[in-house]
Amino acid sequence: MLNLPVEDDCIERLKNLVLESGLKCKCKSNCGFYWKRNRACFECKNKSCKAILHLKGLTKMRNSKLNTRLWLGGIYLYAINSDVKINVLMQELNHITYSSIWDLLFKI
């Protein structure tokens, strides 16, 4: 079984990856964003906008109920072997729902 970091560490890593690629708000303001830890989202600093950008919504993880830890583990396993089978992913990630892992692999 794959030894993955805890969920909070995975969220922090994903947050840093998103920040490295750059965030743009629909209001086109240069104010930047606040990180809201309790909701795992960014909020625009522009007082008239206050748009919320959810961390998972900024990636292929959009609308997925799987936690970030499983996603990053799946991406890691796929990066090692692009021919990885769903059953192997299920076993390595210790997840029992075939359809969830199939969807994860399809989106990767």
CSV table of C-alpha atoms in Angstrom, one decimal:
chain,number,residue,atom,x,y,z
A,1,MET,CA,0.0,0.0,0.0
A,2,LEU,CA,1.2,3.5,-0.9
A,3,ASN,CA,2.4,5.7,2.0
A,4,LEU,CA,0.6,9.0,1.3
A,5,PRO,CA,0.9,12.2,3.4
A,6,VAL,CA,-2.1,13.4,5.4
A,7,GLU,CA,-4.9,15.3,3.7
A,8,ASP,CA,-3.8,18.7,5.0
A,9,ASP,CA,-0.3,18.3,3.6
A,10,CYS,CA,-1.8,17.3,0.2
A,11,ILE,CA,-4.1,20.3,0.2
A,12,GLU,CA,-1.1,22.6,1.0
A,13,ARG,CA,0.9,21.1,-1.8
A,14,LEU,CA,-2.0,21.5,-4.3
A,15,LYS,CA,-2.5,25.1,-3.1
A,16,ASN,CA,1.2,25.8,-3.8
A,17,LEU,CA,0.9,24.3,-7.3
A,18,VAL,CA,-2.1,26.4,-8.1
A,19,LEU,CA,-0.4,29.6,-6.8
A,20,GLU,CA,2.7,28.8,-8.9
A,21,SER,CA,0.5,28.6,-12.1
A,22,GLY,CA,-1.1,31.9,-11.2
A,23,LEU,CA,-4.7,32.8,-10.2
A,24,LYS,CA,-6.9,35.2,-12.2
A,25,CYS,CA,-10.2,36.6,-11.0
A,26,LYS,CA,-13.2,37.3,-13.2
A,27,CYS,CA,-13.2,40.9,-11.9
A,28,LYS,CA,-9.7,41.4,-13.5
A,29,SER,CA,-8.5,43.0,-10.3
A,30,ASN,CA,-4.8,42.9,-9.2
A,31,CYS,CA,-5.7,42.7,-5.5
A,32,GLY,CA,-4.9,39.1,-5.2
A,33,PHE,CA,-6.5,36.4,-3.1
A,34,TYR,CA,-6.9,35.3,0.6
A,35,TRP,CA,-6.6,31.6,1.4
A,36,LYS,CA,-9.6,30.4,3.5
A,37,ARG,CA,-8.4,27.3,5.3
A,38,ASN,CA,-11.8,26.3,6.7
A,39,ARG,CA,-13.3,26.0,3.2
A,40,ALA,CA,-10.1,25.1,1.2
A,41,CYS,CA,-10.7,28.0,-1.2
A,42,PHE,CA,-9.3,31.3,-2.3
A,43,GLU,CA,-11.3,34.5,-2.0
A,44,CYS,CA,-10.7,37.7,-4.1
A,45,LYS,CA,-9.4,40.6,-2.0
A,46,ASN,CA,-11.4,43.1,-4.1
A,47,LYS,CA,-14.1,44.3,-1.7
A,48,SER,CA,-16.7,44.6,-4.5
A,49,CYS,CA,-16.0,41.1,-5.9
A,50,LYS,CA,-15.2,38.6,-3.1
A,51,ALA,CA,-15.3,35.8,-5.7
A,52,ILE,CA,-14.6,32.3,-4.3
A,53,LEU,CA,-12.3,29.9,-6.2
A,54,HIS,CA,-12.4,26.4,-4.7
A,55,LEU,CA,-9.1,24.5,-4.8
A,56,LYS,CA,-10.5,21.4,-6.4
A,57,GLY,CA,-12.6,23.5,-8.8
A,58,LEU,CA,-9.4,24.9,-10.3
A,59,THR,CA,-8.2,21.4,-11.3
A,60,LYS,CA,-9.4,18.2,-13.0
A,61,MET,CA,-10.7,17.3,-9.5
A,62,ARG,CA,-13.7,19.5,-10.0
A,63,ASN,CA,-17.0,17.9,-8.8
A,64,SER,CA,-15.2,14.9,-7.4
A,65,LYS,CA,-16.0,13.7,-3.9
A,66,LEU,CA,-12.6,11.9,-3.6
A,67,ASN,CA,-10.2,13.6,-1.2
A,68,THR,CA,-7.1,15.4,-2.4
A,69,ARG,CA,-4.9,12.7,-0.9
A,70,LEU,CA,-6.4,10.0,-3.2
A,71,TRP,CA,-6.1,12.2,-6.2
A,72,LEU,CA,-2.4,13.0,-5.6
A,73,GLY,CA,-1.7,9.3,-4.9
A,74,GLY,CA,-3.4,8.3,-8.1
A,75,ILE,CA,-1.5,10.9,-10.1
A,76,TYR,CA,1.7,9.7,-8.6
A,77,LEU,CA,1.0,6.1,-9.4
A,78,TYR,CA,0.0,7.0,-13.0
A,79,ALA,CA,3.2,9.1,-13.4
A,80,ILE,CA,5.2,6.0,-12.4
A,81,ASN,CA,3.3,3.7,-14.7
A,82,SER,CA,0.8,5.0,-17.3
A,83,ASP,CA,-0.5,1.5,-17.8
A,84,VAL,CA,-1.6,1.1,-14.2
A,85,LYS,CA,-4.8,-0.9,-13.8
A,86,ILE,CA,-7.8,0.2,-11.8
A,87,ASN,CA,-7.6,-2.8,-9.5
A,88,VAL,CA,-4.0,-1.9,-8.7
A,89,LEU,CA,-4.9,1.7,-8.0
A,90,MET,CA,-7.8,0.6,-5.7
A,91,GLN,CA,-5.4,-1.6,-3.8
A,92,GLU,CA,-2.6,0.9,-3.5
A,93,LEU,CA,-4.9,3.8,-2.5
A,94,ASN,CA,-6.9,1.5,-0.2
A,95,HIS,CA,-10.2,2.5,-1.8
A,96,ILE,CA,-13.0,0.1,-2.5
A,97,THR,CA,-15.2,1.9,-5.0
A,98,TYR,CA,-14.3,0.9,-8.6
A,99,SER,CA,-16.3,3.7,-10.3
A,100,SER,CA,-14.6,6.4,-8.2
A,101,ILE,CA,-11.1,5.1,-9.1
A,102,TRP,CA,-12.2,4.6,-12.7
A,103,ASP,CA,-13.3,8.3,-12.9
A,104,LEU,CA,-10.0,9.4,-11.3
A,105,LEU,CA,-8.0,7.4,-13.8
A,106,PHE,CA,-10.1,8.7,-16.7
A,107,LYS,CA,-9.6,12.3,-15.7
A,108,ILE,CA,-5.8,11.9,-15.3
